[in-house]
Each structure stands twice: as C-alpha cells, then as structure tokens.
Amino acid sequence: MSVAPGSGLPASKIPGLVLLDAVELSWLISRREVSCVEVMQTYLAHIDRFNPAVNAIVSRRDEADVLAEARQRDEELARGEHRGWMHGFPVAIKDLSDAAGLATTKGSPVFAESIAVDDELHVRRMREAGAIVIGKTNVPEFGLGSHTFNPVFGTTLNPYDTTRSAGGSSGGAAAALAMRMLPVADGSDFMGSLRNPAAWNNIVSLRPSFGRIPTEGFLSSPSVVGPMGRTVRDVAMLLSTMAGPDERAPLSIEQDPELFAGPLDRDFDGARIGWVGDFDGHLPTEPGVLDLCAESFAAFGEIGCSVEPVVKRLPVEQAWETFLLWRSWTVGRNHAELYDDPAKRALLKPELIFEVENYHRLQASDISRALTGREQWYAAVSDLFDEYDFLLAPSAQVFPFDAEQRWPQEIGDRSMDTYHRWMEVVAPWTLSGHPVANLPVGCNAEGLPMGVQLIGRNHSEWPLLQLAHSYERATDWTHRVLPPLLR
C-alpha cells in the first residue's frame, strides 16, 4: 500500500498501513488484501523508528515470537477462521494491567520483575478478538499523577512537542496512538487517566460507566478500564470487545456489547449541552484552555445542538473533598502492604506515600462521609440531566507542561495544594460515574493539543458515542493535525 486516503503524506515517509484507522485496517485484513505478517512487520518497523522519540511502548516481546503469531493468524484466515475484528492487530497493554507472559511493572522497581501469569479480563477479550500483544505501554509509577515518568522505563514524551508531558496515567497508550504505533489501545482512569492524555495527544478516549467493562468486587471503584483510539468508531469497536457482563463481576452491566459495533449516525437536532467550564471560576485554568474548548461549540451547533452555560451552582468543593476521601481510601488500601515494608517503602514515590498515609488517618466516619458525599454529588449531576442531554467540560486545566516538571505547582496565581489538584476538572465525573468521552478541540498557538469532556447519562455510552461521532465528522482534528514527526 502507498498511503492512507486523504493523509497528504508521501509513501516514502510514513507507511500507509499505520495511517489507516483501526476499522479500515480490520476490513483489509478480513478480506485478505493485506496479510497479518505484513501488518505486523510494518508496525514493528514504525515502532523501531519512532518509539525512541517518545518512549511510549515498553517491555516489547521478541520480534520472532510476535511474527510467528502473525503467521498463525494468516493461516487461520486461509482456513476460513476469523477470530474477530482485531484479527492480527498489534496491541500493547497498559502497564497497570496483566498480560500473561509479560511484566506488570506499574512503573515501579518493586514490580520490575513481576511476570503476569494470566490476562486480565479485558486483555483476554482483546486476544480472543484476534489481537496480538507485542508489549506494554508506559505509565507513571503506580499510575499516580497525570505525567508518565517512572524509574523503570523513564519518561513518555508528547508527540506534538517532545519537550512536554504526554499526560497520564495512560500516557504511553495515548502517545503510541498519536504516533500511529498502535491501531487502538486500552487505558484506565481514576483521575482523568483516559481523558487527560487523550486531550494532550489529540486522540479519542472513553471513560465508561461503572460495570460497563467488568471488574471483580462489590464496590464500584472510581477506577475503570476504557478504550482509546484515533476515531470514535475505533473506540466504539474496542468497547464492543472489552465490555459485556462477566459472572465474576457482580456489578457488571447486563447488556449485549454488540450494540457498540452498530451504526453511529444519528440526528442530534435540538439536543441541549450544558457547558460547565471552570465551574464559574472555581477552577484555575491556563490562559487559552477555556477559549480553545469554547471553539468546539460551533461544531456542536453545526450538528444541531445548542451549548448553554450551566448557571446552577454546583457543590464542587464538597465533591473535591469527597473525591480525596475515595482516592486515599482506595489507593491507600491497595498499597498499604508495600508501605508497611520499610525496604519497599523506600522505593515508593512520594505521591503514593501521601495517599497511604492519608489512608491510615481515615476513620469510619470518613468512609461514611465518602459514601454519602458520592451519593449527594450523583444526585446533583442527575438533576442537571433533567435540563440537559449532555454536559461539556475541559479535559484539563493546563496545556502539556515541561516533561522535566513533576507536576504543575501553580496555575496562574493559584498554588496547587496537592500533587493532583491541577487536574480537579476530571474528578467530579469520576465521582459521579457518568460515561465521559474526550474529544479533541485542536491546538493552541504553540501547537499543543487540548480536548473537552463530553459527559453522558449513566450507562448511556451509546448515545454519547453517537454524538461524539457527529462532532468528529464536523471537526476531524485527529486526522487534520498530525504530530510534527509524522508530517
């Protein structure tokens, strides 16, 4: 193949196969117009060429083993066997999730040699759909902080400016997608980890409702797994693979995930979108963020929607305090054993120590406040959906910052009192559990990307994806503005 349609790129510079959207690539493979071996060889060569510039993909498997799996996929197609829409796809799994045979380091020296025995559920489902795991994507240490750096693999850099952060914690996945090193990717999200890196890398992501992609347990953890891609269609297709009920997950949603593989076209004439912006000045934002996000209003208008400022005052400070309780409760509880071992504690990043020590200070009354506060915030957001069909907010409060910086200490004249206060804009929607898509809104004068959070009703990923698709058709930022290295 020479080049992807409409890319405007010479075939000698970027291989056409890696420029294809995932759905287009799937179609060519299923028709045997391109072999799985050719796809894999092309992607591996592209990764060899560009991954050193951004450090997005880590723990790579042996090339001979990966190509052997690709040949097996071709042999299956020759016999008329097609595993699914991801047949022959190269994928790299976020390094917080287990993929059998690969290390799950979590970016920590504590787990640098920890080899996973089994796949996590969403990884197994991707393999069953035909994907070939080639490695992992880089993360911040233990996934904490929306900046991907760690002592095991180093820093993931932003494809749009390799002196800047790629975001996190799905920073490796987002940068790999932006650089066309993967067709689709998995991510996860507690505090914007699907949304912030997607915004900063000019791609699409979806934080699904609790239970859409099952996890074990009886508590709806604020952390969820979700799909990432360069188009809404690709994200929807990956969701159709990752989602679906599971017997081991009592809170999983009982709905056929094939819904997400259906036609995305829909009329949105008359739909009302509520713009929450910076919550009436409550959130500090870097100059230009709100203005760039507001430029998306015209595109929503083109497809028949009205975007109106939300005038109702929301208890966002109470929501933040509630979020902090949940953050310390869940993160601290999950890592308390590491903290209790002095040798391992010495290897932990300060942000994790901060969370565990806050966890140790929690009392039963704090847990009760966390539960009550979450219920109250959910009720407040639900009231907004009596008036609006969707909500809209910035995906980040700052543009990608210097990769040498640990995290922004201040925004404007406001100091950040925690390592994550600068990402408060994502916390309310984590707390409520509503599905949220990140949609690109273009770049500022320095060429740095930004995105908006499009928030839908609880368990309503499908109409959310349909609106996101309509917006994408009116803007197409992901294809219009490639990273400089690919131009």
Coordinates of C-alpha atoms in Angstrom, one line a residue:
M1 CA 0.0 0.0 0.0
S2 CA 1.2 3.5 -0.7
V3 CA -0.6 5.9 1.7
A4 CA -3.8 6.3 3.6
P5 CA -6.5 8.3 1.7
G6 CA -6.5 11.9 2.5
S7 CA -3.4 11.9 4.6
G8 CA -1.3 14.0 2.1
L9 CA 1.8 12.2 3.2
P10 CA 4.4 10.7 0.8
A11 CA 4.6 7.0 0.8
S12 CA 8.3 7.2 1.4
K13 CA 7.8 8.9 4.8
I14 CA 5.0 7.1 6.7
P15 CA 3.7 3.6 5.7
G16 CA 0.1 3.7 4.7
L17 CA -0.9 0.8 6.8
V18 CA -0.1 2.6 10.1
L19 CA -2.1 5.6 8.9
L20 CA -5.3 3.6 8.5
D21 CA -8.0 3.8 11.1
A22 CA -8.4 0.6 13.0
V23 CA -11.7 -0.3 11.4
E24 CA -10.2 0.2 7.9
L25 CA -7.3 -2.0 8.8
S26 CA -9.6 -4.7 10.1
W27 CA -11.5 -4.6 6.9
L28 CA -8.4 -5.1 4.8
I29 CA -7.2 -8.0 6.9
S30 CA -10.5 -9.8 6.9
R31 CA -10.6 -9.5 3.1
R32 CA -7.0 -10.8 3.0
E33 CA -6.0 -7.7 1.0
V34 CA -3.1 -7.4 3.4
S35 CA -1.5 -10.2 5.5
C36 CA -1.2 -10.1 9.2
V37 CA 2.5 -10.7 8.8
E38 CA 2.8 -7.6 6.6
V39 CA 0.8 -5.5 9.1
M40 CA 3.0 -6.7 12.0
Q41 CA 6.2 -6.1 10.1
T42 CA 5.1 -2.6 9.1
Y43 CA 4.1 -1.7 12.7
L44 CA 7.2 -3.1 14.3
A45 CA 9.4 -1.2 11.9
H46 CA 7.4 2.0 12.5
I47 CA 7.8 1.5 16.3
D48 CA 11.5 0.9 15.9
R49 CA 11.7 4.2 14.0
F50 CA 9.6 6.5 16.2
N51 CA 9.3 5.0 19.7
P52 CA 12.8 6.2 20.7
A53 CA 11.5 9.8 20.3
V54 CA 8.5 9.4 22.7
N55 CA 9.2 6.2 24.8
A56 CA 5.6 5.1 24.7
I57 CA 5.9 1.3 24.2
V58 CA 7.9 -0.7 26.8
S59 CA 8.6 -4.4 27.6
R60 CA 8.5 -5.4 24.0
R61 CA 8.2 -9.1 23.1
D62 CA 10.7 -10.9 20.9
E63 CA 10.1 -9.9 17.3
A64 CA 10.3 -13.6 16.1
D65 CA 7.6 -14.7 18.5
V66 CA 5.3 -11.9 17.5
L67 CA 5.7 -12.6 13.8
A68 CA 5.1 -16.3 14.4
E69 CA 1.7 -15.3 15.9
A70 CA 1.0 -13.2 12.9
R71 CA 1.7 -16.1 10.6
Q72 CA -0.6 -18.2 12.7
R73 CA -3.3 -15.6 12.2
D74 CA -2.8 -15.7 8.4
E75 CA -3.0 -19.5 8.4
E76 CA -6.3 -19.2 10.3
L77 CA -7.7 -16.8 7.7
A78 CA -6.6 -19.2 4.9
R79 CA -8.7 -21.9 6.6
G80 CA -11.7 -19.5 6.8
E81 CA -11.2 -18.9 10.6
H82 CA -11.6 -15.3 11.7
R83 CA -11.3 -14.6 15.4
G84 CA -12.9 -11.1 15.4
W85 CA -12.4 -7.5 14.2
M86 CA -8.9 -7.3 15.9
H87 CA -7.6 -10.3 14.0
G88 CA -3.9 -9.8 13.5
F89 CA -3.8 -6.4 15.3
P90 CA -0.7 -5.4 17.2
V91 CA -1.6 -4.2 20.7
A92 CA 0.4 -3.1 23.7
I93 CA -1.3 -3.3 27.1
K94 CA -1.2 -0.5 29.7
D95 CA 1.5 -1.4 32.3
L96 CA -1.0 -1.4 35.1
S97 CA -2.9 -4.4 33.7
D98 CA -1.8 -8.0 33.5
A99 CA -0.9 -9.6 30.1
A100 CA 0.2 -13.2 30.5
G101 CA 3.9 -13.7 30.0
L102 CA 4.8 -10.0 30.3
A103 CA 6.0 -8.0 33.3
T104 CA 3.4 -5.8 35.0
T105 CA 5.9 -3.3 36.5
K106 CA 3.4 -0.5 37.3
G107 CA 6.5 1.7 36.6
S108 CA 7.9 0.6 40.0
P109 CA 11.2 -1.1 40.9
V110 CA 9.2 -3.1 43.3
F111 CA 7.5 -4.9 40.5
A112 CA 10.1 -4.6 37.7
E113 CA 10.5 -8.4 37.5
S114 CA 6.8 -9.3 38.2
I115 CA 5.7 -11.5 35.3
A116 CA 1.9 -11.9 34.9
V117 CA 0.6 -15.5 34.8
D118 CA -2.9 -14.6 33.4
D119 CA -4.6 -12.0 31.3
E120 CA -6.9 -9.5 32.9
L121 CA -10.4 -9.9 31.6
H122 CA -10.3 -7.0 29.0
V123 CA -6.9 -8.2 27.8
R124 CA -8.2 -11.8 27.3
R125 CA -11.2 -10.4 25.4
M126 CA -8.9 -8.5 23.1
R127 CA -6.8 -11.6 22.4
E128 CA -10.0 -13.6 21.8
A129 CA -10.9 -11.0 19.2
G130 CA -7.6 -11.7 17.4
A131 CA -5.2 -9.2 18.8
I132 CA -1.5 -10.0 19.2
V133 CA 0.1 -8.5 22.3
I134 CA 3.5 -7.0 21.4
G135 CA 4.4 -5.3 24.7
K136 CA 3.2 -2.8 27.2
T137 CA 2.5 1.0 27.3
N138 CA 4.3 3.2 29.8
V139 CA 2.7 4.6 32.9
P140 CA 3.5 6.9 35.8
E141 CA 4.8 4.9 38.8
F142 CA 1.7 3.1 40.2
G143 CA -0.4 5.2 37.8
L144 CA -0.3 8.2 40.1
G145 CA -0.2 11.6 38.6
S146 CA -1.1 12.7 35.1
H147 CA 2.5 12.7 33.9
T148 CA 4.0 9.5 32.6
F149 CA 7.5 9.0 34.1
N150 CA 9.0 6.3 36.3
P151 CA 12.4 4.9 37.4
V152 CA 12.0 1.7 35.4
F153 CA 11.4 3.0 31.9
G154 CA 11.8 6.7 32.1
T155 CA 9.5 9.5 30.7
T156 CA 7.0 9.3 27.9
L157 CA 7.1 12.4 25.8
N158 CA 4.4 14.3 23.9
P159 CA 4.4 13.6 20.1
Y160 CA 3.3 17.2 19.5
D161 CA 6.3 18.6 21.4
T162 CA 8.8 16.1 22.7
T163 CA 9.9 18.5 25.5
R164 CA 6.4 18.2 27.0
S165 CA 4.4 15.7 29.0
A166 CA 2.2 13.2 27.3
G167 CA -0.1 13.1 30.3
G168 CA -1.1 10.0 32.2
S169 CA -1.6 7.6 33.5
S170 CA -2.4 6.2 30.0
G171 CA 0.3 8.5 28.6
G172 CA 2.2 5.7 26.9
A173 CA -1.0 4.4 25.2
A174 CA -2.0 7.9 24.1
A175 CA 1.4 8.8 22.7
A176 CA 1.6 5.4 20.9
L177 CA -1.8 6.1 19.2
A178 CA -0.9 9.6 18.2
M179 CA 2.4 8.4 16.6
R180 CA 0.4 5.7 14.8
M181 CA 2.4 2.9 16.5
L182 CA -0.8 1.1 17.5
P183 CA -4.3 0.9 15.9
V184 CA -6.2 1.0 19.2
A185 CA -5.2 0.8 22.9
D186 CA -6.5 0.1 26.3
G187 CA -6.3 2.5 29.1
S188 CA -7.7 3.0 32.6
D189 CA -9.0 6.1 34.5
F190 CA -9.2 7.1 38.1
M191 CA -8.4 10.8 37.9
G192 CA -8.6 11.5 34.2
S193 CA -6.1 8.9 33.1
L194 CA -8.0 8.2 29.9
R195 CA -9.1 11.8 29.4
N196 CA -6.0 14.0 30.1
P197 CA -3.6 12.0 27.9
A198 CA -6.1 11.7 25.1
A199 CA -6.6 15.5 25.2
W200 CA -2.9 16.2 25.2
N201 CA -2.3 13.7 22.3
N202 CA -5.2 14.8 20.0
I203 CA -7.0 11.4 20.2
V204 CA -10.3 10.0 21.4
S205 CA -11.0 8.1 24.6
L206 CA -13.9 6.9 26.6
R207 CA -14.2 6.5 30.4
P208 CA -17.2 4.1 30.6
S209 CA -19.8 3.8 33.3
F210 CA -19.1 1.6 36.3
G211 CA -19.7 -2.0 35.3
R212 CA -19.5 -1.5 31.6
I213 CA -16.1 -3.2 31.4
P214 CA -16.3 -5.6 34.4
T215 CA -14.0 -5.8 37.3
E216 CA -14.4 -8.1 40.3
G217 CA -15.8 -6.9 43.6
F218 CA -18.9 -5.4 45.2
L219 CA -17.7 -1.8 45.4
S220 CA -17.9 0.5 42.4
S221 CA -14.2 1.6 42.4
P222 CA -13.6 5.0 41.0
S223 CA -11.0 3.4 38.6
V224 CA -12.3 1.9 35.4
V225 CA -10.8 0.4 32.2
G226 CA -11.6 2.0 28.9
P227 CA -10.8 2.2 25.2
M228 CA -8.7 4.7 23.3
G229 CA -8.3 5.3 19.6
R230 CA -7.9 7.8 16.8
T231 CA -11.6 7.8 15.8
V232 CA -14.9 7.4 17.7
R233 CA -15.7 4.4 15.5
D234 CA -12.5 2.7 16.6
V235 CA -13.2 3.4 20.3
A236 CA -16.7 2.1 19.9
M237 CA -15.5 -1.1 18.3
L238 CA -12.9 -1.7 21.1
L239 CA -15.6 -1.1 23.7
S240 CA -17.7 -3.8 22.0
T241 CA -14.8 -6.1 22.6
M242 CA -13.9 -5.1 26.2
A243 CA -17.4 -4.7 27.5
G244 CA -20.1 -7.2 28.5
P245 CA -21.1 -8.9 31.7
D246 CA -19.0 -11.5 33.5
E247 CA -20.0 -14.0 36.2
R248 CA -17.1 -12.9 38.4
A249 CA -18.1 -9.3 38.3
P250 CA -21.4 -8.8 40.3
L251 CA -21.7 -5.1 39.3
S252 CA -21.3 -5.7 35.5
I253 CA -23.9 -4.3 33.2
E254 CA -26.2 -6.9 31.6
Q255 CA -26.2 -5.5 28.1
D256 CA -25.0 -7.0 24.8
P257 CA -21.8 -5.2 23.9
E258 CA -22.5 -5.8 20.2
L259 CA -24.6 -2.6 20.5
F260 CA -21.4 -0.6 20.2
A261 CA -20.5 -2.2 16.9
G262 CA -23.6 -0.7 15.3
P263 CA -24.1 2.4 13.1
L264 CA -23.1 5.6 14.8
D265 CA -25.1 8.0 12.6
R266 CA -27.9 9.8 14.4
D267 CA -29.8 13.1 14.2
F268 CA -29.0 15.4 17.2
D269 CA -31.1 18.4 16.1
G270 CA -32.4 20.1 19.2
A271 CA -30.1 18.4 21.7
R272 CA -29.0 20.6 24.6
I273 CA -25.5 20.6 26.0
G274 CA -24.6 22.2 29.3
W275 CA -21.2 23.8 29.5
V276 CA -19.7 23.7 33.0
G277 CA -16.4 25.3 32.0
D278 CA -14.4 26.2 35.1
F279 CA -17.4 25.9 37.4
D280 CA -17.9 29.7 37.5
G281 CA -14.3 30.5 38.3
H282 CA -13.8 27.8 40.9
L283 CA -11.1 26.0 38.8
P284 CA -8.0 27.9 37.8
T285 CA -7.1 27.3 34.1
E286 CA -4.1 28.2 32.0
P287 CA -4.8 31.1 29.6
G288 CA -6.2 29.7 26.3
V289 CA -7.7 26.5 27.6
L290 CA -11.3 27.7 28.0
D291 CA -11.2 29.7 24.8
L292 CA -10.0 26.7 22.8
C293 CA -12.6 24.5 24.3
A294 CA -15.3 27.0 23.6
E295 CA -14.4 26.9 19.9
S296 CA -15.9 23.4 19.9
F297 CA -19.4 25.0 20.4
A298 CA -19.6 25.9 16.7
A299 CA -19.1 22.3 15.6
F300 CA -21.8 21.1 18.0
G301 CA -24.0 23.8 16.6
E302 CA -23.4 22.6 13.1
I303 CA -24.9 19.2 14.0
G304 CA -28.0 20.7 15.6
C305 CA -27.0 21.0 19.3
S306 CA -27.2 24.1 21.4
V307 CA -24.4 24.7 24.0
E308 CA -25.5 26.7 27.0
P309 CA -23.6 27.7 30.2
V310 CA -24.8 25.8 33.3
V311 CA -26.0 28.5 35.7
K312 CA -26.9 26.3 38.5
R313 CA -24.3 26.4 41.3
L314 CA -22.9 23.0 42.0
P315 CA -21.2 21.8 45.2
V316 CA -17.8 21.3 43.5
E317 CA -15.7 21.9 46.6
Q318 CA -17.6 19.3 48.5
A319 CA -17.2 17.0 45.6
W320 CA -13.4 17.5 45.7
E321 CA -13.3 16.8 49.4
T322 CA -15.3 13.6 48.8
F323 CA -13.1 12.6 45.9
L324 CA -10.0 13.0 48.1
L325 CA -11.5 10.6 50.6
W326 CA -12.2 8.0 47.9
R327 CA -8.8 8.5 46.4
S328 CA -6.9 7.9 49.7
W329 CA -9.3 5.1 50.7
T330 CA -8.9 3.1 47.5
V331 CA -5.3 3.9 46.6
G332 CA -4.0 3.6 50.2
R333 CA -5.9 0.4 50.9
N334 CA -4.4 -1.2 47.8
H335 CA -0.8 -0.3 48.6
A336 CA -0.7 -0.4 52.4
E337 CA 1.3 -3.6 52.5
L338 CA 4.1 -2.0 50.4
Y339 CA 4.2 0.9 52.8
D340 CA 4.4 -1.4 55.8
D341 CA 7.5 -3.0 54.5
P342 CA 10.4 -0.5 55.2
A343 CA 12.5 -1.8 52.3
K344 CA 9.7 -1.4 49.8
R345 CA 8.6 1.9 51.2
A346 CA 12.0 3.3 50.4
L347 CA 11.2 2.6 46.7
L348 CA 7.8 4.3 46.7
K349 CA 7.2 7.6 45.0
P350 CA 6.1 10.5 47.4
E351 CA 2.7 10.7 45.9
L352 CA 1.9 7.1 46.9
I353 CA 3.3 7.6 50.4
F354 CA 1.0 10.7 50.6
E355 CA -2.1 8.5 49.7
V356 CA -1.2 5.7 52.0
E357 CA -0.5 7.9 55.0
N358 CA -3.9 9.7 54.4
Y359 CA -5.5 6.3 54.3
H360 CA -4.0 5.4 57.7
R361 CA -5.6 8.5 59.1
L362 CA -9.1 7.7 57.9
Q363 CA -11.7 6.8 60.4
A364 CA -15.1 5.0 60.0
S365 CA -16.8 8.4 59.9
D366 CA -14.6 9.4 56.9
I367 CA -15.7 6.4 55.0
S368 CA -19.3 7.2 55.8
R369 CA -18.7 10.8 54.5
A370 CA -17.2 9.4 51.3
L371 CA -20.3 7.2 50.6
T372 CA -22.7 10.0 51.5
G373 CA -20.8 12.6 49.6
R374 CA -20.7 10.5 46.5
E375 CA -24.5 9.9 46.6
Q376 CA -25.1 13.7 47.0
W377 CA -22.9 14.6 44.1
Y378 CA -24.5 11.9 41.9
A379 CA -27.9 13.4 42.7
A380 CA -26.7 16.9 41.8
V381 CA -25.4 15.8 38.5
S382 CA -28.5 13.8 37.8
D383 CA -30.5 17.0 38.3
L384 CA -28.5 18.6 35.5
F385 CA -29.6 15.9 33.2
D386 CA -33.2 16.9 33.8
E387 CA -32.3 20.1 31.9
Y388 CA -29.5 19.0 29.5
D389 CA -29.0 16.0 27.3
F390 CA -25.2 16.1 27.7
L391 CA -22.6 18.1 29.6
L392 CA -19.3 19.6 28.4
A393 CA -16.2 20.5 30.3
P394 CA -12.4 20.9 29.6
S395 CA -10.4 17.7 29.8
A396 CA -7.5 19.5 31.5
Q397 CA -6.8 22.8 33.2
V398 CA -3.4 23.3 31.6
F399 CA -1.7 22.5 28.3
P400 CA 1.1 19.9 28.2
F401 CA 3.8 21.1 30.5
D402 CA 7.6 20.7 30.6
A403 CA 8.4 17.0 30.8
E404 CA 11.1 17.7 33.4
Q405 CA 8.5 19.1 35.7
R406 CA 7.0 16.6 38.2
W407 CA 3.6 18.4 38.2
P408 CA 2.3 22.0 38.0
Q409 CA 2.9 23.7 41.3
E410 CA 0.6 26.6 40.3
I411 CA -1.9 27.7 37.7
G412 CA -1.9 31.4 37.3
D413 CA -1.7 32.9 40.7
R414 CA -3.1 29.9 42.5
S415 CA -0.8 27.3 44.2
M416 CA -1.7 23.7 44.0
D417 CA -2.1 22.2 47.4
T418 CA -1.7 18.5 46.3
Y419 CA 0.0 16.7 43.5
H420 CA -3.3 16.3 41.7
R421 CA -5.2 19.5 42.4
W422 CA -4.2 20.7 38.9
M423 CA -6.5 18.0 37.4
E424 CA -9.5 18.7 39.6
V425 CA -11.6 19.3 36.4
V426 CA -11.9 15.5 35.8
A427 CA -12.6 14.5 39.4
P428 CA -16.4 15.4 39.5
W429 CA -17.2 13.0 36.7
T430 CA -15.1 10.2 38.2
L431 CA -17.0 10.6 41.4
S432 CA -20.4 10.5 39.7
G433 CA -19.5 7.6 37.4
H434 CA -21.2 9.0 34.3
P435 CA -19.6 8.0 31.0
V436 CA -17.2 10.6 29.6
A437 CA -15.6 10.9 26.1
N438 CA -12.6 13.0 25.4
L439 CA -12.9 14.8 22.1
P440 CA -10.1 16.8 20.5
V441 CA -10.6 20.6 20.1
G442 CA -7.4 21.4 18.2
C443 CA -4.2 23.1 19.3
N444 CA -3.1 26.4 20.8
A445 CA -0.6 28.8 19.1
E446 CA 2.3 26.6 20.3
G447 CA 0.8 23.6 18.6
L448 CA -0.2 21.9 21.9
P449 CA -3.4 19.9 21.8
M450 CA -6.4 20.2 24.2
G451 CA -9.7 18.3 24.5
V452 CA -13.2 18.5 26.0
Q453 CA -15.0 16.0 28.2
L454 CA -18.4 15.1 26.8
I455 CA -20.4 13.6 29.6
G456 CA -23.5 11.5 29.1
R457 CA -26.2 10.0 31.3
N458 CA -25.4 7.0 33.4
H459 CA -25.0 3.8 31.4
S460 CA -25.6 5.7 28.2
E461 CA -22.4 5.2 26.3
W462 CA -24.1 4.6 23.0
P463 CA -25.8 8.0 22.5
L464 CA -22.6 9.6 23.9
L465 CA -20.5 7.8 21.2
Q466 CA -23.1 8.8 18.6
L467 CA -22.8 12.5 19.5
A468 CA -19.0 12.2 19.6
H469 CA -19.1 10.7 16.1
S470 CA -21.2 13.5 14.8
Y471 CA -18.8 16.0 16.4
E472 CA -15.8 14.2 14.9
R473 CA -17.3 14.4 11.4
A474 CA -17.6 18.1 11.8
T475 CA -14.0 18.6 13.1
D476 CA -11.7 15.6 12.4
W477 CA -8.9 17.0 14.4
T478 CA -7.1 13.7 14.8
H479 CA -6.5 13.4 11.0
R480 CA -6.2 17.1 10.3
V481 CA -3.3 17.8 12.8
L482 CA -0.6 15.1 12.8
P483 CA 2.3 15.1 15.2
P484 CA 5.3 17.0 13.7
L485 CA 7.4 13.9 13.4
L486 CA 4.8 12.4 11.1
R487 CA 4.3 15.4 8.8

